[in-house]
Amino acid sequence: MKRRNFLLVLLLSVFLYLALVFRLFYLQIFKGEYYKDLAKRNYIRRRVVYAQRGDILDRNGVKLAYDIPEYALFLDPQLIEEKSTLEETLKNLDELFGIKLSYEFLQSKKRSVEPILLRKLEGQEELDKFYNNSYRLPGVFINMLPKRFYPFGEECAHLLGYVGYPTQEHMEKYKERISFQSLVGRQGLERVFDEELLGWVGTEELIVNAVGKIIGTYKETAPKKGNSLVLTIDSRIQKIAFEVFKASGHKAGAIIVLKADTGEVLALMSYPSYDPNLIYDKWEDYQKDPMNPLFNRALNAFYPPGSVIKVGLAIGLLQEGVSPKEGVFCRGKFSLGNRDFYCWLRSGHGWENMRTAIRDSCDVYFYSFCYNRLGPRKMEAILRNLSFGESVPFELPNARGVVPNPEWKRKVKKEPWYGGDTINMSIGQGYLKATLLQQCLMVMGIANDGVIYKPFLVKEIRDPEGRVVWRNKKSVYKVIKAPLEHFALVKEAMRDVVRSGTGVMANSPIAEIAGKTGTAQVASISARRKNLPYKLRDHAWFVCFAPYRNPLFVVGVLVEHGGSGGSVAAPIARKVIERIYIEGIHKE
């Protein structure tokens, strides 16, 4: 009995083995070509799923930059191996979308692991055209690409910057995070915070048939959106600053608005500007524009600071023991050796003490006291303590400017330091150069009785779920060590500037403004001639704080080749502050 069962099992095993061998022989020999062709018609297509960059928002949650979808046609490189199918696909691509590709060109791409970008699609009509004719385009598929959108266009361009496609350096740096059609930061905050804003691409391995139709998913990895930035910028104030400057009719300049008690940047604009949405379409136009709209004048333009510097030097003079009651009689010029240095008011101001000299911007007062009581080295020390002559620690690159001294002149100009250099430096002329940001920080220090806060643009970083992963906080950048009465006197003088001095065009019935005008001479003839060529006109400055008794805002205005600071820059600052008050933003 046992022997019979054993033989039965053995015969059954032999039968099953022979049946398996016959089936394998049948599939490989008789049906081999059929299944080979079927396998070629159903294959795995690897598709990159692009990640969204993180959003950039203002302090109130208004989006300043975010991704929108864009659709494009791609060709699967596996199709290149099938010459007859490829030729038919190329013919249909030309007929339907006007895409002309040679077979020879595609042969050079046959080793590519990435799908070949054919063309971006424009509008729903082209999407419909593809889906209605997809059966005629085997190996061609649509993929969604990220496209960066900047809803405020020119208004925030120099803050945000723009994005572009990655270079080989980017591909090596970010490795698995990006693909060839990802967007990386090229300028502004987009570039500085690129690693935070970048997401992680995902992948889909799809099973498709001979006509490119997806019939299943083999494997997939979801993309991950990048972190978002929340800025200190108030888009309403940014818009106000841009509109006010543009309406002024001046060709070039910049405005910065700081929160006086924290250092937060509420607005930072440079004019003329560019549209980051059209940066590559208009790249050549922007590059050829003589006004250089790509240049950030708020941070990187440095010019003689003009008479704005006098408020900082006044603090230094008080620290050196100069009494507010001491003064000079301004006859319109100051003589040094056999050379005369003129006041901007050739007829002279008469008797001037420190307060009236700031109000009237009397050059002779500062010529006399800075030359006799300070000299170049003490002026240098005062100015460096007010943030001049160094790149300010800030999220965006900014120029150092120049604070000259005898060693600097000997090294750079190959000349000795003359008494006239000290005279010119005392009124913010000569070799002294400053940026608008530096001027604003000096005035912030005076408004805050000696405390200069580190300026900052980024308030928070949030992950894709909205959780705060990093938060900025105010920090002290510099401290001007001087008695409170010194700051009180200079602030009173700055209020006088607006009420009855050189800055009366900044006087407002809405807000109490205190500030200082500056007119930076470009050429020796610029102060004495009218109708000068644009490039020879003076630069106009006005830097102020408001309200006078409890400073909330520091506002700085630079107008390139604008002329007088009092008649050109001061009214721009006034209009910006008045609109902030009219719209009730100051109450927030």
Coordinates of C-alpha atoms in Angstrom, one line a residue:
M1 CA 0.0 0.0 0.0
K2 CA 2.7 2.4 0.9
R3 CA 4.7 1.4 -2.2
R4 CA 1.7 2.2 -4.4
N5 CA 1.2 5.6 -2.9
F6 CA 4.9 6.4 -3.4
L7 CA 4.7 5.5 -7.1
L8 CA 1.6 7.6 -7.5
V9 CA 3.2 10.7 -6.0
L10 CA 6.4 10.2 -8.1
L11 CA 4.4 9.9 -11.3
L12 CA 2.4 13.1 -10.4
S13 CA 5.6 15.0 -9.7
V14 CA 7.2 13.9 -13.0
F15 CA 4.0 14.9 -14.9
L16 CA 4.0 18.4 -13.3
Y17 CA 7.7 18.9 -14.0
L18 CA 7.2 17.9 -17.7
A19 CA 4.2 20.2 -17.9
L20 CA 6.2 23.2 -16.5
V21 CA 9.1 22.5 -18.9
F22 CA 6.7 22.3 -21.9
R23 CA 5.0 25.6 -20.8
L24 CA 8.4 27.4 -20.5
F25 CA 9.4 26.0 -23.9
Y26 CA 6.2 27.2 -25.4
L27 CA 6.4 30.7 -23.9
Q28 CA 10.1 31.2 -24.9
I29 CA 10.2 29.6 -28.3
F30 CA 6.7 29.8 -29.8
K31 CA 5.5 33.0 -28.0
G32 CA 8.8 34.7 -27.3
E33 CA 8.5 37.5 -29.9
Y34 CA 4.9 38.2 -28.9
Y35 CA 5.7 38.7 -25.2
K36 CA 8.9 40.6 -26.1
D37 CA 6.8 43.1 -28.1
L38 CA 4.2 43.3 -25.4
A39 CA 6.9 44.0 -22.8
K40 CA 8.2 46.8 -25.0
R41 CA 4.7 48.3 -25.2
N42 CA 4.3 48.3 -21.4
Y43 CA 7.2 49.9 -19.6
I44 CA 8.1 51.9 -16.5
R45 CA 8.3 55.7 -16.9
R46 CA 10.1 57.6 -14.2
R47 CA 8.5 61.0 -13.7
V48 CA 9.9 63.7 -11.4
V49 CA 7.2 65.3 -9.2
Y50 CA 8.5 68.8 -8.6
A51 CA 8.3 70.3 -5.2
Q52 CA 6.9 73.7 -4.4
R53 CA 9.2 76.4 -3.1
G54 CA 8.2 77.8 0.3
D55 CA 6.0 81.0 0.2
I56 CA 7.4 84.4 1.2
L57 CA 4.9 86.4 3.2
D58 CA 4.7 89.9 4.7
R59 CA 4.3 90.5 8.5
N60 CA 0.5 90.2 8.1
G61 CA 0.5 87.0 6.1
V62 CA 0.1 88.6 2.7
K63 CA 1.9 86.4 0.0
L64 CA 4.7 88.2 -1.7
A65 CA 6.0 85.2 -3.6
Y66 CA 4.6 81.7 -4.2
D67 CA 4.4 78.9 -6.8
I68 CA 1.8 78.4 -9.4
P69 CA 1.5 75.4 -11.7
E70 CA 2.8 75.4 -15.2
Y71 CA 2.4 72.5 -17.6
A72 CA 4.9 71.2 -20.2
L73 CA 5.3 68.4 -22.8
F74 CA 8.1 65.9 -22.2
L75 CA 9.4 63.1 -24.4
D76 CA 10.3 59.8 -22.8
P77 CA 13.9 58.9 -23.8
Q78 CA 13.0 55.2 -24.0
L79 CA 11.1 56.0 -27.2
I80 CA 14.3 56.9 -29.0
E81 CA 15.1 53.2 -29.3
E82 CA 11.9 52.7 -31.4
K83 CA 12.7 54.5 -34.6
S84 CA 9.5 54.0 -36.5
T85 CA 7.3 55.0 -33.5
L86 CA 9.5 58.0 -32.8
E87 CA 9.3 59.3 -36.4
E88 CA 5.6 59.1 -36.3
T89 CA 5.5 60.9 -32.9
L90 CA 7.8 63.7 -34.2
K91 CA 5.6 64.2 -37.2
N92 CA 2.5 64.6 -35.0
L93 CA 4.3 66.9 -32.6
D94 CA 5.1 69.2 -35.5
E95 CA 1.6 69.1 -36.8
L96 CA -0.1 69.6 -33.5
F97 CA 2.3 71.9 -31.5
G98 CA 4.8 73.2 -34.1
I99 CA 7.6 71.3 -32.3
K100 CA 10.4 70.5 -34.8
L101 CA 12.9 67.9 -33.5
S102 CA 15.3 65.9 -35.7
Y103 CA 15.9 62.2 -35.2
E104 CA 19.7 62.9 -35.1
F105 CA 19.3 65.4 -32.2
L106 CA 17.3 62.9 -30.2
Q107 CA 20.0 60.3 -30.8
S108 CA 22.3 62.4 -28.7
K109 CA 19.8 62.3 -25.8
K110 CA 19.2 58.5 -25.9
R111 CA 21.4 57.9 -22.8
S112 CA 19.4 60.5 -20.8
V113 CA 17.7 59.3 -17.7
E114 CA 15.6 62.5 -17.4
P115 CA 12.6 63.0 -19.7
I116 CA 13.3 65.5 -22.5
L117 CA 11.5 68.9 -22.2
L118 CA 9.8 69.7 -25.4
R119 CA 7.8 72.9 -24.7
K120 CA 5.7 74.6 -22.1
L121 CA 2.0 74.6 -22.8
E122 CA 0.0 77.8 -22.8
G123 CA -3.5 77.8 -21.6
Q124 CA -6.3 75.2 -21.4
E125 CA -6.6 75.0 -25.2
E126 CA -3.2 73.4 -25.6
L127 CA -3.9 71.0 -22.7
D128 CA -7.1 69.9 -24.3
K129 CA -5.3 69.5 -27.6
F130 CA -2.8 67.1 -26.0
Y131 CA -5.4 65.0 -24.2
N132 CA -7.6 64.7 -27.3
N133 CA -4.6 63.6 -29.4
S134 CA -2.5 61.7 -26.8
Y135 CA -3.1 58.4 -28.8
R136 CA -1.0 60.0 -31.6
L137 CA 1.8 60.9 -29.3
P138 CA 3.2 57.7 -27.8
G139 CA 6.1 58.4 -25.4
V140 CA 5.0 62.0 -24.9
F141 CA 3.5 63.1 -21.6
I142 CA 2.6 66.2 -19.6
N143 CA 4.3 67.1 -16.4
M144 CA 3.6 69.9 -14.0
L145 CA 6.4 72.3 -13.4
P146 CA 6.8 75.0 -10.7
K147 CA 6.5 78.6 -11.7
R148 CA 7.3 81.4 -9.3
F149 CA 4.8 84.3 -9.1
Y150 CA 5.4 87.7 -7.5
P151 CA 2.0 89.4 -7.1
F152 CA 3.6 92.8 -6.2
G153 CA 5.8 92.8 -9.3
E154 CA 8.3 95.8 -9.3
E155 CA 7.3 96.9 -5.8
C156 CA 9.2 94.2 -3.9
A157 CA 11.7 93.1 -6.6
H158 CA 14.9 94.3 -4.8
L159 CA 13.8 92.6 -1.6
L160 CA 12.7 89.3 -3.0
G161 CA 15.0 88.9 -6.0
Y162 CA 14.1 86.1 -8.5
V163 CA 14.6 82.5 -9.3
G164 CA 16.0 80.5 -12.2
Y165 CA 16.9 77.0 -13.3
P166 CA 19.8 75.3 -11.5
T167 CA 23.4 75.2 -12.7
Q168 CA 25.6 72.2 -12.4
E169 CA 26.9 73.6 -9.1
H170 CA 23.3 73.7 -7.8
M171 CA 22.7 70.1 -8.9
E172 CA 25.8 69.0 -7.0
K173 CA 25.0 71.1 -3.9
Y174 CA 21.4 70.0 -3.5
K175 CA 21.7 66.5 -5.0
E176 CA 18.5 64.6 -4.3
R177 CA 16.5 67.8 -3.5
I178 CA 16.1 69.2 -7.0
S179 CA 15.9 68.2 -10.7
F180 CA 16.8 70.0 -13.9
Q181 CA 13.5 72.0 -14.0
S182 CA 13.5 73.0 -10.3
L183 CA 13.7 76.6 -9.4
V184 CA 16.6 78.0 -7.3
G185 CA 17.2 81.4 -5.9
R186 CA 19.3 83.7 -8.0
Q187 CA 19.0 87.1 -6.3
G188 CA 17.6 88.7 -3.1
L189 CA 16.0 86.8 -0.3
E190 CA 15.2 84.0 -2.8
R191 CA 19.0 83.4 -3.1
V192 CA 20.0 84.1 0.5
F193 CA 17.4 81.7 1.9
D194 CA 17.4 79.2 -0.9
E195 CA 18.1 76.2 1.3
E196 CA 15.1 77.0 3.4
L197 CA 12.8 77.7 0.5
L198 CA 13.7 74.7 -1.6
G199 CA 11.7 71.6 -1.1
W200 CA 12.5 68.0 -2.0
V201 CA 11.4 66.6 -5.3
G202 CA 9.3 63.4 -5.4
T203 CA 9.2 60.6 -8.0
E204 CA 6.6 58.4 -9.7
E205 CA 7.5 55.2 -11.5
L206 CA 4.5 54.7 -13.8
I207 CA 3.5 51.7 -15.9
V208 CA 2.5 53.0 -19.4
N209 CA 1.4 51.2 -22.5
A210 CA 2.4 51.7 -26.2
V211 CA 0.4 54.9 -26.6
G212 CA 1.7 56.5 -23.5
K213 CA -1.4 55.8 -21.4
I214 CA -0.7 55.2 -17.7
I215 CA -2.0 51.8 -16.7
G216 CA -0.6 51.6 -13.2
T217 CA 1.9 52.9 -10.6
Y218 CA 4.9 50.9 -9.8
K219 CA 6.5 53.1 -7.1
E220 CA 6.1 56.7 -5.9
T221 CA 7.7 59.1 -3.4
A222 CA 5.8 62.3 -2.5
P223 CA 7.5 65.7 -2.9
K224 CA 7.9 68.0 0.0
K225 CA 7.3 71.7 -0.1
G226 CA 10.0 74.0 1.2
N227 CA 9.8 76.2 4.4
S228 CA 8.2 79.6 4.2
L229 CA 9.6 83.0 5.2
V230 CA 7.6 85.5 7.1
L231 CA 9.1 89.0 6.6
T232 CA 9.1 92.1 8.8
I233 CA 7.9 94.0 5.7
D234 CA 4.4 95.5 5.7
S235 CA 3.2 95.2 2.1
R236 CA 1.0 98.3 2.5
I237 CA 4.0 100.5 3.5
Q238 CA 6.1 98.9 0.8
K239 CA 3.4 99.8 -1.7
I240 CA 3.1 103.4 -0.3
A241 CA 6.9 103.9 -0.6
F242 CA 7.0 102.7 -4.2
E243 CA 4.0 104.7 -5.3
V244 CA 5.1 107.9 -3.6
F245 CA 8.6 107.7 -5.2
K246 CA 7.3 106.8 -8.6
A247 CA 4.8 109.7 -8.4
S248 CA 7.6 112.1 -7.6
G249 CA 8.8 111.8 -11.2
H250 CA 12.5 111.3 -10.2
K251 CA 14.5 108.9 -12.2
A252 CA 16.3 107.0 -9.5
G253 CA 16.5 106.6 -5.7
A254 CA 15.5 104.6 -2.7
I255 CA 13.4 104.6 0.4
I256 CA 13.8 102.6 3.7
V257 CA 11.3 102.5 6.5
L258 CA 12.5 101.0 9.8
K259 CA 10.6 100.3 13.0
A260 CA 12.5 102.5 15.4
D261 CA 12.3 100.4 18.5
T262 CA 13.2 97.0 17.0
G263 CA 15.1 97.4 13.8
E264 CA 12.5 95.6 11.7
V265 CA 12.5 96.7 8.1
L266 CA 8.9 97.7 7.2
A267 CA 9.7 98.8 3.6
L268 CA 12.8 98.8 1.4
M269 CA 12.5 99.9 -2.2
S270 CA 14.8 100.9 -5.0
Y271 CA 13.8 102.8 -8.1
P272 CA 13.7 102.1 -11.0
S273 CA 12.8 98.5 -10.5
Y274 CA 12.2 95.4 -12.5
D275 CA 9.4 92.8 -12.7
P276 CA 10.7 89.5 -11.4
N277 CA 7.9 87.7 -13.2
L278 CA 9.4 88.9 -16.5
I279 CA 13.1 88.9 -15.5
Y280 CA 14.2 86.5 -18.3
D281 CA 11.9 87.8 -21.0
K282 CA 13.2 91.4 -20.4
W283 CA 16.7 90.5 -19.3
E284 CA 18.5 92.2 -22.2
D285 CA 16.3 95.3 -21.8
Y286 CA 17.1 95.5 -18.1
Q287 CA 20.8 95.0 -18.7
K288 CA 20.9 97.8 -21.4
D289 CA 18.9 100.3 -19.4
P290 CA 21.2 103.2 -18.5
M291 CA 19.3 103.6 -15.2
N292 CA 20.2 100.1 -14.2
P293 CA 16.9 98.8 -12.7
L294 CA 18.6 95.7 -11.4
F295 CA 20.8 97.7 -9.0
N296 CA 19.6 97.9 -5.3
R297 CA 20.2 101.6 -4.5
A298 CA 18.8 101.2 -0.9
L299 CA 21.7 98.9 0.1
N300 CA 24.5 99.2 -2.5
A301 CA 24.5 102.8 -3.7
F302 CA 27.0 104.8 -1.6
Y303 CA 27.4 108.5 -2.0
P304 CA 28.7 111.5 0.0
P305 CA 26.1 111.6 2.9
G306 CA 25.9 115.3 2.8
S307 CA 24.6 117.3 5.7
V308 CA 22.7 114.4 7.2
I309 CA 26.0 113.5 8.8
K310 CA 25.9 116.7 10.9
V311 CA 23.5 115.2 13.5
G312 CA 26.0 112.4 14.2
L313 CA 28.9 114.7 14.4
A314 CA 27.0 117.0 16.7
I315 CA 26.7 114.1 19.2
G316 CA 30.5 113.7 18.9
L317 CA 31.1 117.4 19.5
L318 CA 29.0 117.3 22.6
Q319 CA 31.0 114.3 23.9
E320 CA 34.1 116.3 23.3
G321 CA 32.9 119.0 25.6
V322 CA 31.5 121.5 23.1
S323 CA 28.8 123.6 24.8
P324 CA 25.5 124.0 23.0
K325 CA 25.8 127.7 23.7
E326 CA 29.2 128.0 21.9
G327 CA 28.9 129.2 18.3
V328 CA 30.4 130.9 15.3
F329 CA 29.4 133.9 13.2
C330 CA 28.7 132.6 9.7
R331 CA 29.7 135.1 7.1
G332 CA 29.2 132.5 4.3
K333 CA 32.7 131.2 4.3
F334 CA 35.5 129.7 6.4
S335 CA 39.1 130.4 5.7
L336 CA 41.8 127.9 6.1
G337 CA 45.2 129.1 5.1
N338 CA 44.8 130.8 1.7
R339 CA 41.7 128.9 0.8
D340 CA 38.1 129.7 1.5
F341 CA 35.4 127.0 2.1
Y342 CA 31.9 128.3 1.5
C343 CA 28.7 127.7 3.3
W344 CA 25.7 126.6 1.2
L345 CA 24.2 130.0 2.0
R346 CA 26.8 132.4 0.5
S347 CA 25.3 135.4 2.3
G348 CA 25.9 133.7 5.6
H349 CA 23.7 132.7 8.5
G350 CA 25.0 135.1 11.2
W351 CA 25.4 133.8 14.7
E352 CA 25.0 130.0 14.9
N353 CA 25.1 127.7 17.9
M354 CA 24.8 123.9 17.7
R355 CA 21.0 123.8 17.6
T356 CA 20.5 126.5 15.0
A357 CA 23.4 125.1 13.0
I358 CA 21.6 121.8 12.6
R359 CA 18.3 123.6 11.9
D360 CA 19.9 125.8 9.2
S361 CA 22.5 123.2 8.1
C362 CA 25.2 125.8 8.6
D363 CA 28.4 124.5 7.0
V364 CA 30.6 127.1 8.6
Y365 CA 29.7 126.0 12.1
F366 CA 30.7 122.4 11.3
Y367 CA 33.8 123.5 9.4
S368 CA 35.0 125.4 12.5
F369 CA 34.2 123.0 15.3
C370 CA 35.0 119.7 13.5
Y371 CA 38.4 121.1 12.3
N372 CA 39.3 122.7 15.6
R373 CA 37.8 120.2 18.1
L374 CA 37.6 116.8 16.4
G375 CA 40.0 116.3 13.4
P376 CA 39.9 113.3 11.1
R377 CA 40.6 110.6 13.5
K378 CA 37.9 111.5 16.0
M379 CA 35.4 112.1 13.2
E380 CA 36.3 108.6 11.9
A381 CA 35.7 107.0 15.4
I382 CA 32.4 108.8 15.8
L383 CA 31.2 107.8 12.3
R384 CA 32.2 104.1 12.7
N385 CA 30.3 104.0 16.0
L386 CA 27.3 105.2 14.1
S387 CA 27.6 102.2 11.6
F388 CA 29.4 104.0 8.8
G389 CA 32.3 102.4 6.9
E390 CA 31.3 98.8 7.4
S391 CA 28.9 96.3 5.8
V392 CA 25.9 96.2 8.1
P393 CA 25.0 92.7 9.4
F394 CA 21.8 92.1 7.4
E395 CA 20.1 89.4 5.4
L396 CA 20.9 91.1 2.1
P397 CA 24.3 92.2 0.9
N398 CA 25.1 95.9 1.4
A399 CA 28.0 98.2 0.6
R400 CA 30.6 99.2 3.2
G401 CA 30.9 102.8 2.0
V402 CA 34.0 104.7 2.9
V403 CA 35.2 106.5 6.1
P404 CA 38.5 108.0 5.2
N405 CA 41.5 108.8 7.4
P406 CA 45.1 109.9 6.7
E407 CA 46.3 106.3 6.3
W408 CA 43.5 105.4 3.9
K409 CA 44.3 108.4 1.7
R410 CA 48.0 107.7 1.7
K411 CA 47.3 104.1 0.7
V412 CA 44.5 104.6 -1.8
K413 CA 45.1 108.1 -3.2
K414 CA 48.9 108.1 -2.7
E415 CA 48.5 111.6 -1.2
P416 CA 48.9 113.1 2.2
W417 CA 45.9 114.2 4.3
Y418 CA 45.2 118.0 4.0
G419 CA 43.2 120.3 6.2
G420 CA 40.7 120.7 3.4
D421 CA 40.0 116.9 3.6
T422 CA 38.9 117.5 7.3
I423 CA 36.7 120.4 6.2
N424 CA 35.0 118.4 3.5
M425 CA 34.5 115.4 5.8
S426 CA 32.8 117.6 8.4
I427 CA 29.8 118.3 6.1
G428 CA 29.6 114.8 4.6
Q429 CA 31.6 115.5 1.4
G430 CA 35.0 114.6 0.0
Y431 CA 36.0 111.0 0.3
L432 CA 33.3 110.1 2.8
K433 CA 30.7 107.7 1.3
A434 CA 27.6 106.1 2.9
T435 CA 24.5 104.0 2.0
L436 CA 20.9 104.9 2.8
L437 CA 20.8 102.0 5.3
Q438 CA 23.8 103.4 7.2
Q439 CA 22.2 106.9 7.3
C440 CA 18.9 105.4 8.7
L441 CA 20.8 103.5 11.4
M442 CA 22.5 106.7 12.6
V443 CA 19.2 108.5 12.9
M444 CA 17.7 105.4 14.6
G445 CA 20.5 105.7 17.2
I446 CA 19.6 109.4 17.9
A447 CA 15.9 108.7 18.0
N448 CA 16.5 105.9 20.5
D449 CA 18.9 107.9 22.8
G450 CA 21.9 106.0 21.7
V451 CA 20.6 102.5 20.8
I452 CA 21.0 101.2 17.3
Y453 CA 19.1 97.9 16.7
K454 CA 20.4 95.4 14.2
P455 CA 18.1 95.8 11.1
F456 CA 16.4 92.6 10.0
L457 CA 14.0 91.4 7.3
V458 CA 13.0 87.9 8.2
K459 CA 10.7 87.5 11.2
E460 CA 10.0 83.8 11.1
I461 CA 10.7 80.6 9.2
R462 CA 7.8 78.1 9.1
D463 CA 7.6 74.5 7.9
P464 CA 5.1 73.4 5.3
E465 CA 2.6 72.6 8.1
G466 CA 2.8 76.2 9.3
R467 CA 4.8 75.5 12.5
V468 CA 7.4 78.1 13.4
V469 CA 10.9 76.5 13.2
W470 CA 12.9 79.7 13.8
R471 CA 12.0 83.1 15.0
N472 CA 14.1 86.3 14.8
K473 CA 14.4 88.7 17.7
K474 CA 15.6 92.2 18.1
S475 CA 19.2 92.7 19.1
V476 CA 21.4 95.7 19.8
Y477 CA 23.9 96.4 17.0
K478 CA 25.7 99.5 18.4
V479 CA 25.4 101.8 21.4
I480 CA 26.3 105.5 21.4
K481 CA 27.5 106.3 24.9
A482 CA 26.4 109.8 25.6
P483 CA 24.2 111.6 28.2
L484 CA 20.5 111.7 27.4
E485 CA 20.6 115.6 27.3
H486 CA 22.9 115.3 24.3
F487 CA 20.4 113.3 22.3
A488 CA 17.6 115.5 23.5
L489 CA 19.3 118.6 22.1
V490 CA 20.0 117.0 18.7
K491 CA 16.4 115.7 18.5
E492 CA 15.0 119.1 19.2
A493 CA 17.3 120.6 16.5
M494 CA 16.0 117.9 14.1
R495 CA 12.5 118.9 14.9
D496 CA 13.4 122.5 14.2
V497 CA 14.8 121.4 10.8
V498 CA 11.3 120.4 9.9
R499 CA 9.4 123.2 11.6
S500 CA 11.5 126.2 10.4
G501 CA 14.7 125.0 8.9
T502 CA 16.0 123.4 5.7
G503 CA 13.4 120.6 5.9
V504 CA 10.1 122.6 6.1
M505 CA 8.8 120.7 3.2
A506 CA 8.6 117.7 5.5
N507 CA 6.4 119.5 8.0
S508 CA 3.0 117.8 8.3
P509 CA -0.2 118.6 10.1
I510 CA -0.7 114.9 10.5
A511 CA 2.5 113.7 12.2
E512 CA 5.3 115.3 14.1
I513 CA 8.4 114.7 12.0
A514 CA 12.0 115.3 13.0
G515 CA 14.7 114.9 10.4
K516 CA 17.8 116.2 8.6
T517 CA 18.3 117.2 5.0
G518 CA 21.4 116.5 3.0
T519 CA 22.5 117.7 -0.4
A520 CA 25.6 115.8 -1.7
Q521 CA 27.6 117.6 -4.2
V522 CA 28.5 115.6 -7.3
A523 CA 30.6 118.3 -9.1
S524 CA 32.2 121.5 -7.9
I525 CA 29.8 123.5 -10.1
S526 CA 26.6 121.7 -9.2
A527 CA 25.7 124.1 -6.3
R528 CA 26.1 127.2 -8.4
R529 CA 24.4 126.3 -11.7
K530 CA 21.0 125.5 -12.9
N531 CA 19.9 123.2 -15.8
L532 CA 22.9 120.9 -15.3
P533 CA 23.2 117.6 -17.1
Y534 CA 21.5 114.9 -15.0
K535 CA 24.7 113.2 -14.0
L536 CA 26.2 116.4 -12.6
R537 CA 23.2 117.2 -10.3
D538 CA 23.5 116.9 -6.5
H539 CA 22.1 113.8 -4.7
A540 CA 19.2 114.6 -2.4
W541 CA 18.9 113.0 1.1
F542 CA 16.4 113.2 3.9
V543 CA 16.4 111.0 6.9
C544 CA 13.8 111.4 9.7
F545 CA 11.9 109.8 12.5
A546 CA 8.2 110.1 13.6
P547 CA 6.5 110.8 15.8
Y548 CA 8.9 113.2 17.4
R549 CA 8.0 112.5 21.1
N550 CA 7.7 108.7 20.8
P551 CA 9.5 107.5 17.6
L552 CA 7.8 104.6 15.8
F553 CA 9.4 105.0 12.3
V554 CA 12.7 105.9 10.8
V555 CA 12.3 106.9 7.2
G556 CA 15.2 107.5 4.8
V557 CA 15.0 108.9 1.3
L558 CA 17.7 109.1 -1.3
V559 CA 17.1 110.7 -4.7
E560 CA 19.9 110.2 -7.1
H561 CA 20.8 113.5 -8.9
G562 CA 17.7 115.0 -7.5
G563 CA 19.1 118.3 -6.3
S564 CA 18.3 119.8 -2.9
G565 CA 17.5 117.4 0.0
G566 CA 15.1 119.9 1.5
S567 CA 13.0 120.5 -1.6
V568 CA 13.2 117.0 -3.2
A569 CA 13.7 114.2 -0.6
A570 CA 11.9 115.8 2.4
P571 CA 8.5 116.0 0.7
I572 CA 8.8 112.4 -0.3
A573 CA 9.4 111.3 3.3
R574 CA 6.5 113.4 4.4
K575 CA 4.1 111.8 2.0
V576 CA 5.1 108.3 3.0
I577 CA 4.6 109.1 6.7
E578 CA 1.3 110.9 6.1
R579 CA -0.1 107.9 4.1
I580 CA 0.9 105.5 6.9
Y581 CA -1.0 107.7 9.3
I582 CA -4.0 108.3 7.0
E583 CA -4.4 104.5 6.5
G584 CA -4.1 103.9 10.2
I585 CA -1.1 101.6 10.0
H586 CA 0.8 103.5 12.7
K587 CA -1.9 102.5 15.3
E588 CA -1.0 98.8 14.7

